[in-house]
Coordinates of C-alpha atoms in Angstrom, one line a residue:
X17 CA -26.2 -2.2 -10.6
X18 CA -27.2 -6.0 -11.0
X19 CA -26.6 -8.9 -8.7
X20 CA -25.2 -11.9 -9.3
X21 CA -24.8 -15.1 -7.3
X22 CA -21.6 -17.6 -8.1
X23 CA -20.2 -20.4 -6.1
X24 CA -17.1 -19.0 -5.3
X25 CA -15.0 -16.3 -6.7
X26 CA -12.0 -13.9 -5.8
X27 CA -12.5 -10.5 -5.7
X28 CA -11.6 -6.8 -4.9
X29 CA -13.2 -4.4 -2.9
X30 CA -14.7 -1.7 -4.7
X31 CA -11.4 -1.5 -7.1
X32 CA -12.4 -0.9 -10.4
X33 CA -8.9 -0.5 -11.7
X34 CA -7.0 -3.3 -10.2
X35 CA -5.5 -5.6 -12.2
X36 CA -6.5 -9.4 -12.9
X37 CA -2.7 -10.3 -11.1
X38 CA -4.1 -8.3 -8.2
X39 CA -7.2 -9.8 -7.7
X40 CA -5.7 -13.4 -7.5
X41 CA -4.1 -12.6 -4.4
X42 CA -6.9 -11.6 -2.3
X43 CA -8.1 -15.4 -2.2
X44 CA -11.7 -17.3 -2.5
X45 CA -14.4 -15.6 -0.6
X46 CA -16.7 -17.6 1.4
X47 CA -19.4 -19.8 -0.2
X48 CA -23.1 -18.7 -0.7
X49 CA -22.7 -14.9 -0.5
X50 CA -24.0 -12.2 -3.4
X51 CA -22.4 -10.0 -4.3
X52 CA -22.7 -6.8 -6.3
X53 CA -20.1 -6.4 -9.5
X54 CA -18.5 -2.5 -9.5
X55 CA -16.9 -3.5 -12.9
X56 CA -16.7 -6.1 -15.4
X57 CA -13.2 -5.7 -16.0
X58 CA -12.8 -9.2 -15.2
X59 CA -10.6 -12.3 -16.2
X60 CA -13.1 -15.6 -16.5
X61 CA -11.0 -18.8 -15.3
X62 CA -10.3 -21.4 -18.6
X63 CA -9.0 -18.9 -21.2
X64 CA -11.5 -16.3 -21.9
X65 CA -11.1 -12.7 -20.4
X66 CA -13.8 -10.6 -20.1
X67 CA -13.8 -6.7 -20.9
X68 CA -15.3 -3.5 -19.8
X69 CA -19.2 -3.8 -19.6
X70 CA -19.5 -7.6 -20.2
X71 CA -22.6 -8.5 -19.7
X72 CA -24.1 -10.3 -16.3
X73 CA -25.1 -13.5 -18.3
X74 CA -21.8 -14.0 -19.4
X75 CA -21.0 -15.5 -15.8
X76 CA -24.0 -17.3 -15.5
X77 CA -23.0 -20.8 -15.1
X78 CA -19.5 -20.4 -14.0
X79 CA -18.5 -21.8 -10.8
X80 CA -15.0 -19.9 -10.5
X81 CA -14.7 -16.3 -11.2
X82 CA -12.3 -13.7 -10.5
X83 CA -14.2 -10.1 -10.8
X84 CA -14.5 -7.2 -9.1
X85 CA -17.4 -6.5 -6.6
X86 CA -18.2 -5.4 -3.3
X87 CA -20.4 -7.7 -0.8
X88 CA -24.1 -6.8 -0.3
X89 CA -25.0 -5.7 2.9
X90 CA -26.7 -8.3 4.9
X91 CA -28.9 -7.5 8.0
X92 CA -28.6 -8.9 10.9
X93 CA -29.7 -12.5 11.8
X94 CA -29.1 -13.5 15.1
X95 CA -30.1 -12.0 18.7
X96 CA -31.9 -8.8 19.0
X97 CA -31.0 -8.0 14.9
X98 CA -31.4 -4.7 14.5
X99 CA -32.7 -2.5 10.7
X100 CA -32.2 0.6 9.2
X101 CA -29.1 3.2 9.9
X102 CA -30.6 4.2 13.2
X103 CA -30.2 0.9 14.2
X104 CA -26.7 1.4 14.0
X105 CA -26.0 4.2 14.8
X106 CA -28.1 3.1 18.0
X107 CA -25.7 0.2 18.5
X108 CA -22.8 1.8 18.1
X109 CA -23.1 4.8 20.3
X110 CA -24.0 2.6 23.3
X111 CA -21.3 0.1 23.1
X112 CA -19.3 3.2 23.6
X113 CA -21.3 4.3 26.4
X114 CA -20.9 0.5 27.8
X115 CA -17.1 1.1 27.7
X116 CA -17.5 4.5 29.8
X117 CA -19.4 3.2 32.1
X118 CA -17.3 -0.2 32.5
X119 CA -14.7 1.8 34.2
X120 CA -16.9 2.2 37.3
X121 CA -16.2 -1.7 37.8
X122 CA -13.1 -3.1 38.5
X123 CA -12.7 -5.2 35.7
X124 CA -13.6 -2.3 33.2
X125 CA -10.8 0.0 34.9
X126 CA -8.4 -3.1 34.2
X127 CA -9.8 -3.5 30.5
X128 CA -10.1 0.4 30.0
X129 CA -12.9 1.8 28.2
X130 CA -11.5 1.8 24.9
X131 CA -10.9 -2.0 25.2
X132 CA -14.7 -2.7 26.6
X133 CA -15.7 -0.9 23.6
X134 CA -14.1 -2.4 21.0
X135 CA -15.4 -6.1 22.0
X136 CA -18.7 -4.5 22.8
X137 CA -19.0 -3.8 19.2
X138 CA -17.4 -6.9 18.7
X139 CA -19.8 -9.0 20.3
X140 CA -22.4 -7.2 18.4
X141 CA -21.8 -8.1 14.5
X142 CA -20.8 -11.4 15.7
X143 CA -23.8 -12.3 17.1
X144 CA -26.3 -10.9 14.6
X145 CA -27.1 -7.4 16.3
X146 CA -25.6 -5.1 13.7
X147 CA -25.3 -5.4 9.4
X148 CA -22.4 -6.8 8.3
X149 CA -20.6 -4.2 6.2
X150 CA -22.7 -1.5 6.9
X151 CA -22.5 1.7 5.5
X152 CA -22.4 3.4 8.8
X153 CA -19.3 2.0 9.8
X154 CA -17.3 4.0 6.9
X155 CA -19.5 7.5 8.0
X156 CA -17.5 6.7 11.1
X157 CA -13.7 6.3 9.9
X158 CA -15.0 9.2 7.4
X159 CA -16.1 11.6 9.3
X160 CA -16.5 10.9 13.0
X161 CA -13.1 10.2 13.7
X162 CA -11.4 12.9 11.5
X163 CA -13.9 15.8 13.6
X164 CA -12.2 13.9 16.7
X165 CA -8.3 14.8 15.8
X166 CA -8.6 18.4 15.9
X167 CA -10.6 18.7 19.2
X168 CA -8.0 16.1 20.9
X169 CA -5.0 18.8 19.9
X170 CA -6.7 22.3 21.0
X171 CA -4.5 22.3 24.2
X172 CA -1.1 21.5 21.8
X173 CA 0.1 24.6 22.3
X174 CA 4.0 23.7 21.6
X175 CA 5.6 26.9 23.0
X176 CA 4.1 25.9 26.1
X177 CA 5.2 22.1 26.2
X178 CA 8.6 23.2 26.0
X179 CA 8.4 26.3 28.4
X180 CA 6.9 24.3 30.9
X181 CA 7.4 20.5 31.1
X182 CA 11.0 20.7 32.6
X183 CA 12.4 17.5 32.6
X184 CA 9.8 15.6 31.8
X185 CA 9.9 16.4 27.8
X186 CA 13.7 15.2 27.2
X187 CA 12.3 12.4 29.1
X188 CA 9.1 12.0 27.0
X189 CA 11.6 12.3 24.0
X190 CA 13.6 9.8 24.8
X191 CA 10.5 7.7 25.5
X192 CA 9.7 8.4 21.7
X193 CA 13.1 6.9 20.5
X194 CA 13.1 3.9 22.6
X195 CA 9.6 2.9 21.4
X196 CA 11.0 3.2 17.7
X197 CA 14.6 1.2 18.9
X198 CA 11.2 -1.8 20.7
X199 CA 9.5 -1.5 17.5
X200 CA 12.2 -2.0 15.2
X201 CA 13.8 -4.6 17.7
X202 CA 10.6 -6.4 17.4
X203 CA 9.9 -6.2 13.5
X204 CA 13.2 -7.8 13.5
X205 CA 12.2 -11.0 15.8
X206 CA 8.2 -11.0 14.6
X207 CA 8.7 -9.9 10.7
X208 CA 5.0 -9.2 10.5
X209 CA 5.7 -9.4 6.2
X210 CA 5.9 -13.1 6.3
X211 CA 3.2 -13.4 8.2
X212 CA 0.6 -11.1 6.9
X213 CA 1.8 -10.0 3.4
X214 CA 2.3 -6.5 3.1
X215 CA 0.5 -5.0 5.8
X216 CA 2.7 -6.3 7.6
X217 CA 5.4 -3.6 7.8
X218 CA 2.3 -1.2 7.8
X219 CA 0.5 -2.1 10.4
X220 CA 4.2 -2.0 12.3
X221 CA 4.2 1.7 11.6
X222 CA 0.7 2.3 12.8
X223 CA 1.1 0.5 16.4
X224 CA 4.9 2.6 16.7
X225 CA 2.7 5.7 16.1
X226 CA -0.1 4.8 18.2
X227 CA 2.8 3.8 21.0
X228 CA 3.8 7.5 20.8
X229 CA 0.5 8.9 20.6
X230 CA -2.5 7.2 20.6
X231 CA -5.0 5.5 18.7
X232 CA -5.9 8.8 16.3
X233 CA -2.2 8.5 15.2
X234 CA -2.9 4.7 14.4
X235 CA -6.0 5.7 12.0
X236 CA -3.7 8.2 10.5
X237 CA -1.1 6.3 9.7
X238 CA -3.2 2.7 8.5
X239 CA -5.2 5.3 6.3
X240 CA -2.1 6.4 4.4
X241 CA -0.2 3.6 4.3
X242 CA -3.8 1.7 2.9
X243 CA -3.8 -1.4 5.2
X244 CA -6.5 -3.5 4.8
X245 CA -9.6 -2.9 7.1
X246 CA -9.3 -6.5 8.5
X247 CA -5.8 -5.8 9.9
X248 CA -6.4 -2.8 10.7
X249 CA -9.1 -3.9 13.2
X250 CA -6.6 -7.3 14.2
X251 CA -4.1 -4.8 15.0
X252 CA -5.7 -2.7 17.3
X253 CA -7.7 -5.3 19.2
X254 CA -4.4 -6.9 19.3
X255 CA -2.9 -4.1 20.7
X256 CA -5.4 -2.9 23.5
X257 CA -5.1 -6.4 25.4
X258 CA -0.9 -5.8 25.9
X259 CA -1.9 -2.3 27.2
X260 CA -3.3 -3.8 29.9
X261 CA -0.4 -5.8 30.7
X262 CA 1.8 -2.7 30.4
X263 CA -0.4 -0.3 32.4
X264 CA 0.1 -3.5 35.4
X265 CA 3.8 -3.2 34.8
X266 CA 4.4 0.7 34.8
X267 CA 2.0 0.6 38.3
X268 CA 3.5 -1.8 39.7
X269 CA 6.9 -0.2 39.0
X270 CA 5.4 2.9 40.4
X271 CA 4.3 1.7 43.7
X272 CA 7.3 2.2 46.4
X273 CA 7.4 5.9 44.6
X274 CA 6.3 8.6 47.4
X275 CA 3.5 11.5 46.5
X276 CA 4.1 15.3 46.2
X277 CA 4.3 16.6 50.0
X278 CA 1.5 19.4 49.9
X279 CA 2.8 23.0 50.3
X280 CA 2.6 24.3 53.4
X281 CA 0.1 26.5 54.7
X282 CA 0.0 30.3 53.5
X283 CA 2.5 29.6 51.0
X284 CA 0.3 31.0 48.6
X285 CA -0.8 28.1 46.5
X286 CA -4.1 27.6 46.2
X287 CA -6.0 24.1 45.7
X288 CA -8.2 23.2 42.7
X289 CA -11.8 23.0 43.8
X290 CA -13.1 19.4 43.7
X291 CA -15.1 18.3 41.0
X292 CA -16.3 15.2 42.5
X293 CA -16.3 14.2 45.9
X294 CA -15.4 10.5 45.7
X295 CA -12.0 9.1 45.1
X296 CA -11.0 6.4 42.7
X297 CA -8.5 5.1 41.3
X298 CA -7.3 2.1 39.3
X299 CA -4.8 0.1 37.5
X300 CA -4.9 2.3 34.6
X301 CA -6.1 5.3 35.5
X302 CA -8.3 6.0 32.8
X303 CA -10.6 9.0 32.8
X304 CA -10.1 8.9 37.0
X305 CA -12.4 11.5 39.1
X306 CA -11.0 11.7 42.2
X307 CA -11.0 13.9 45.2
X308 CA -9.1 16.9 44.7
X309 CA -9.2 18.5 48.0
X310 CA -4.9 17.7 48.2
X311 CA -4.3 18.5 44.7
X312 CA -2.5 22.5 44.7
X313 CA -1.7 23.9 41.2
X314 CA -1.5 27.3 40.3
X315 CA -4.7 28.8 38.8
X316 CA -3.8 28.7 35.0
X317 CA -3.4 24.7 35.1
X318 CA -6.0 24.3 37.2
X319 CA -8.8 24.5 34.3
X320 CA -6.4 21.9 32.5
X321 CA -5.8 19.6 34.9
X322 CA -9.6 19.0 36.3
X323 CA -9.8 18.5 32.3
X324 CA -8.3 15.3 32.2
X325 CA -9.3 14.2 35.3
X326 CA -12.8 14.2 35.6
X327 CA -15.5 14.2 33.4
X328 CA -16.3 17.9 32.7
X329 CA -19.7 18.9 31.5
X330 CA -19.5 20.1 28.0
X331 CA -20.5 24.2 28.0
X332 CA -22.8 24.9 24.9
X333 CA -21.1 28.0 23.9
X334 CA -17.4 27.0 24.0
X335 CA -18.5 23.3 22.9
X336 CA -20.4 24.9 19.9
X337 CA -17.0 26.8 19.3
X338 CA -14.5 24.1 19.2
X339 CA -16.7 22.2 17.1
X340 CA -17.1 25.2 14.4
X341 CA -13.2 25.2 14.7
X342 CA -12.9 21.7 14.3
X343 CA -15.2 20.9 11.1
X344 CA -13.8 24.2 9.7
X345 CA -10.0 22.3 10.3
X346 CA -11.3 20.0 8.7
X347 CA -12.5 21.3 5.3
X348 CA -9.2 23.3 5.2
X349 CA -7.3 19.9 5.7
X350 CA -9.3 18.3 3.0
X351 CA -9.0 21.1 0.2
X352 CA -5.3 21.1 1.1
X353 CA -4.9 17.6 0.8
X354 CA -6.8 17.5 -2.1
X355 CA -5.1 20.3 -3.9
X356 CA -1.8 18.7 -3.3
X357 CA -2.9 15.4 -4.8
X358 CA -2.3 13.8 -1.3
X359 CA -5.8 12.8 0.1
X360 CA -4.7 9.9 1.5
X361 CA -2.8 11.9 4.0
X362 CA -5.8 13.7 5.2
X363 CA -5.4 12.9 8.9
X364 CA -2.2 14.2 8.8
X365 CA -2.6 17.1 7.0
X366 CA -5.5 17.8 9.9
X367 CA -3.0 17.1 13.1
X368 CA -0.4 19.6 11.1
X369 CA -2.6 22.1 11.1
X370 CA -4.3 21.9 14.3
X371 CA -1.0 21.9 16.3
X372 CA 0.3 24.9 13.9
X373 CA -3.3 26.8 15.3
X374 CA -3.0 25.6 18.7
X375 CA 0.5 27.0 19.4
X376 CA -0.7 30.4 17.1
X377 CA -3.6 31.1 18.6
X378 CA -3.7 29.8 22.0
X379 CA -5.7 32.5 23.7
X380 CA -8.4 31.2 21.2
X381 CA -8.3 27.8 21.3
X382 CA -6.9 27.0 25.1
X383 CA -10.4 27.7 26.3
X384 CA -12.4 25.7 24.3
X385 CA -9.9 22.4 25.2
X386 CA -12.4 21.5 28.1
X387 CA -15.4 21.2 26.2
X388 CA -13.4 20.3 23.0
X389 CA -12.0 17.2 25.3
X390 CA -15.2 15.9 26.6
X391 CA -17.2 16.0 22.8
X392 CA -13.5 14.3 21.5
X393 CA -13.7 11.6 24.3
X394 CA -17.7 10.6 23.3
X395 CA -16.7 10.6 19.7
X396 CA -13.3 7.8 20.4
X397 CA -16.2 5.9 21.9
X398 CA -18.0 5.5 19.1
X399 CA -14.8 4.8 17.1
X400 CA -13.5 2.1 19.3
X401 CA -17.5 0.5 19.0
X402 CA -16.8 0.8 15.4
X403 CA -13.3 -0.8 15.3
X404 CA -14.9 -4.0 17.1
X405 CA -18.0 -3.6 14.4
X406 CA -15.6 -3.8 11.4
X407 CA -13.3 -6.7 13.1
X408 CA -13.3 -10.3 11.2
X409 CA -13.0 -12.3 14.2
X410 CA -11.8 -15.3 12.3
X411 CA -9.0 -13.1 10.7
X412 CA -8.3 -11.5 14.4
X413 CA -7.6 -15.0 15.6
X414 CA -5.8 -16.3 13.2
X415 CA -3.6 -12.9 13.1
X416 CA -3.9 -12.0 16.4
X417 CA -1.4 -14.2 18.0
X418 CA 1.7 -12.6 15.9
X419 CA 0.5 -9.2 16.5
X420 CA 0.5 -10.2 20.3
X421 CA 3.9 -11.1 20.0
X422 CA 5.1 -8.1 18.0
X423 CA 2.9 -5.5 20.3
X424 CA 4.6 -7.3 23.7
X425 CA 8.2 -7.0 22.3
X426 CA 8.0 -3.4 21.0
X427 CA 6.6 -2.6 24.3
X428 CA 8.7 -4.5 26.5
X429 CA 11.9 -3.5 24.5
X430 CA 10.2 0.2 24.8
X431 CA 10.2 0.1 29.1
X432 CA 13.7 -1.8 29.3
X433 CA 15.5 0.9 27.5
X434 CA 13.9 3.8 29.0
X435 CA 14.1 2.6 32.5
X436 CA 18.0 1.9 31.5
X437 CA 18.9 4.8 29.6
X438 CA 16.9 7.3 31.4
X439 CA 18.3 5.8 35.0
X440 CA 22.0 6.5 33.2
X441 CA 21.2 9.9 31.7
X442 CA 20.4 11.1 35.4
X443 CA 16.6 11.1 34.8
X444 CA 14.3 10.5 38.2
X445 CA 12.6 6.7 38.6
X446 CA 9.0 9.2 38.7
X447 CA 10.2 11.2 35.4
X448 CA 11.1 7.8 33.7
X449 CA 7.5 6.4 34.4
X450 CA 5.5 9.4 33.8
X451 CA 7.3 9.6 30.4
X452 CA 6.6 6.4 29.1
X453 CA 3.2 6.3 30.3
X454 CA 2.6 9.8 28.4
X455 CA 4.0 8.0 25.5
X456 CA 2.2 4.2 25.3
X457 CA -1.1 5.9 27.6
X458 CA -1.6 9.5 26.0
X459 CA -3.2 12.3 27.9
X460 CA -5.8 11.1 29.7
X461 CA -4.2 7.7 31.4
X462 CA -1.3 9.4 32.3
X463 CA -2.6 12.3 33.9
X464 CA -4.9 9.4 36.0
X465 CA -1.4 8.0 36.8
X466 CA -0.3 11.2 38.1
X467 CA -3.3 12.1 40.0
X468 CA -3.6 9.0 41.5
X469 CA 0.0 8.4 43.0
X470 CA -0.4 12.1 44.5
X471 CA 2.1 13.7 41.8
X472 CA 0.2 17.0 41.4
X473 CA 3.0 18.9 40.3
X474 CA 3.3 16.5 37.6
X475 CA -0.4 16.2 36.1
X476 CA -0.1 19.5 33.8
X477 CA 3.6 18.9 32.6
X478 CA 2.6 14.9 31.6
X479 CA -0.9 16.1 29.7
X480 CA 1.5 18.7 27.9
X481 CA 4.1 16.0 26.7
X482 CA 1.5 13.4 26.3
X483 CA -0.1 16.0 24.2
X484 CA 3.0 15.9 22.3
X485 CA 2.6 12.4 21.3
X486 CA -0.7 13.0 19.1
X487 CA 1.6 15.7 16.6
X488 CA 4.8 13.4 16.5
X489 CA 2.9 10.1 16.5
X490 CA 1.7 9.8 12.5
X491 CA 5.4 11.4 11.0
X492 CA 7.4 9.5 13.5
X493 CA 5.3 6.1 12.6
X494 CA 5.4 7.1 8.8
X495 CA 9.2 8.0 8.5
X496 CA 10.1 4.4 10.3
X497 CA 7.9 2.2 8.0
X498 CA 9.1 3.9 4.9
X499 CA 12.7 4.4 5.9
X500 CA 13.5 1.0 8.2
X501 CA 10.3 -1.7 8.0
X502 CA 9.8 -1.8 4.6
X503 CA 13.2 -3.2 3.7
X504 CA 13.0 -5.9 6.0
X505 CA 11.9 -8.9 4.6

């Protein structure tokens, strides 16, 4: 493959087949970059079109171009630059151990660990650290992130979310429509299509799925609806910073609520054994690991429940397991997808099948959730790092501010209808808040929630539902792009 160097040209990422009509749209790249061609399928501004296999001299000269071509990857040239894959990889696995361990600081627990993350990895391709472009970054969205999905859903055992959430699933249901009725509401005031083209109605249906599940559903769903990587990144940063305006709101609303009075003695009920012996809590609860001393759940919950409250070391034999299960969903999911001439669906496909295995075969899989939770929570790390690494800040600002808007509305139209409707279908203030934090949070905040306001009843039903959220999030998100957002102009 040869090089070549022109002023300025428009171009298409690695598209050999898109058409000359196409490639006008994407807009002049920036000035003194190379670029490598992927095909000379091109059409040469001032009347001459060139064909298939033209040859590199032919643009020699020419000042405005449109071909197709992919950038060349360009090393870092700032502070601390760094070479070489395991330079990356090196970068990117501890911006995702800076966002764990930011949660031990107060600011981190505001920001959450995702959040700290992302602008970790942020911070480093803007400054110089990591390659732009790098090939590591698509290993990640490739591979890293798809092992991730299955290990999340081991503990999606479906029979048991509706055997044993009581209340809180109709609640949690409702919590799904009224994020689709904020969503919608909001596409309607922010019509993200006249803003950013059409990604716009796309990246609408990822942050409704993420909203009911979290940010695997989000992947899912801007993988199969193909939005740009750009947005894709603008969304999500987008995104994280009104979660932390909503996680204020839903503790604040919590605050006057009582905790669970502890059973009485010799009633039977025996407490969870502590895992850690310090208490903390915090504005968002994320990955809490607090003293469990008061917390009483019946033995079967109590292997769940420490789960998503603490952070569990990761036992080699079931660990080894859930990842043999996982990779092996995988494959299944890919020669599926492939077979059905659907590969863009892959994620999908892979949350289908895991929740279909989950509720199966829950004597198998139920154990290995601990583990299979603790090696899925290091992995998101890296995949929030690698969000931040693939950003174009100048894009993010310049989109961020309408995604702000349309993220705020959907959420705030979310928590206004389920506080009304839920207080007028006879659901408890506690129920209401548990549910929408299960939906907007996922498993992990919201069982922080419940831990921390002394709701130990609660922490097993709300990991259940939230649970929930990662199988309906990518349909849900999927059938209201297709069916509602992409007919609004």
């Amino acid at each position: 493959m040869q090089t070549i160097a022109v002023k300025s040209f428009h171009f298409s990422v690695n598209s050999s087949k898109t058409s000359s009509s196409k490639l006008k749209t994407h807009g002049q790249t920036g000035l003194n970059k190379s670029y490598k061609l992927v095909s000379y399928d091109a059409l040469i501004l001032g009347g001459r079109r060139a064909v298939v296999n033209t040859p590199v001299s032919a643009f020699q000269g020419l000042t405005d171009v449109i071909v197709i071509a992919k950038p060349v990857v360009e090393l870092g040239k700032g502070i601390l630059p760094v070479a070489g894959p395991w330079g990356v990889w090196a970068v990117l696995v501890i911006c995702g151990a800076v966002g764990v361990w930011s949660e031990r600081t107060r600011l981190g627990k505001e920001l959450s660990g995702a959040l700290v993350a992302t602008l970790a990895g942020m911070v480093a391709v803007n400054v110089g650290m990591l390659p732009t472009n790098a090939p590591e970054l698509k290993i990640v969205y490739k591979f890293i992130l798809p092992l991730a999905i299955p290990l999340l859903l081991f503990s999606a055992n479906l029979r048991r979310v509706i055997s044993e959430t009581g209340r809180l699933l109709p609640a949690f249901l409702l919590g799904s429509i009224t994020t689709v009725l904020g969503s919608l509401a909001a596409y309607l005031i922010m019509p993200l299509g006249r803003f950013i083209g059409e990604d716009g109605w796309r990246v609408a249906s990822a942050l409704t799925a993420r909203h009911i599940g979290g940010a695997v559903n989000y992947m899912a769903v801007t993988e199969s609806l193909e939005v740009s990587p750009s947005i894709f990144g603008a969304g999500l940063a987008a995104d994280d910073l009104i979660l932390t305006l909503y996680f204020t709101a839903i503790y604040s609303l919590a605050r006057a609520l009582p905790p669970d009075s502890p059973p009485q003695q010799g009633s039977g009920v025996p407490p969870i054994a502590s895992s850690s012996s310090t208490s903390s809590s915090s504005s968002t609860g994320c990955n809490e690991s607090i003293n469990t001393t008061s917390c009483h759940l019946p033995p079967q919950d109590a292997q769940l429940g420490v789960q998503y409250r603490s952070r569990e070391p990761i036992q080699v034999e079931s660990g080894l397991l859930a990842l043999a299960f996982s990779v092996t969903i995988c494959y299944l999911s890919y020669t599926i997808s492939q077979a059905m001439g659907i590969a863009g669906q892959f994620i999908t496909v892979t949350t289908a099948i895991t929740v279909i295995l989950a509720t199966a075969l829950p004597t198998a899989l139920a154990p290995l959730a601990p583990s299979a939770q603790g090696m899925a929570q290091i992995l998101m790390q890296i995949f929030y790092a690698t969000i931040g690494a693939s950003a174009n800040v100048g894009l993010v600002i310049s989109t961020a501010p309408v995604l702000f808007v349309f993220s705020f509305i959907a959420l705030a139209g979310h928590l206004v209808l389920i506080l009304g409707l839920g207080a007028a279908l006879g659901f408890t203030r506690r129920d209401v808040l548990l549910a929408s934090h299960a939906n907007i949070g996922g498993p992990t905040t919201v069982a922080g929630m419940a831990a921390a306001k002394g709701w130990t009843s609660s922490i097993v039903p709300s990991i259940l539902t939230a649970t929930l959220g990662y199988a309906l999030g990518t349909f849900t998100g999927m059938a209201l792009g297709h069916i509602c957002l992409k007919l609004i102009l």
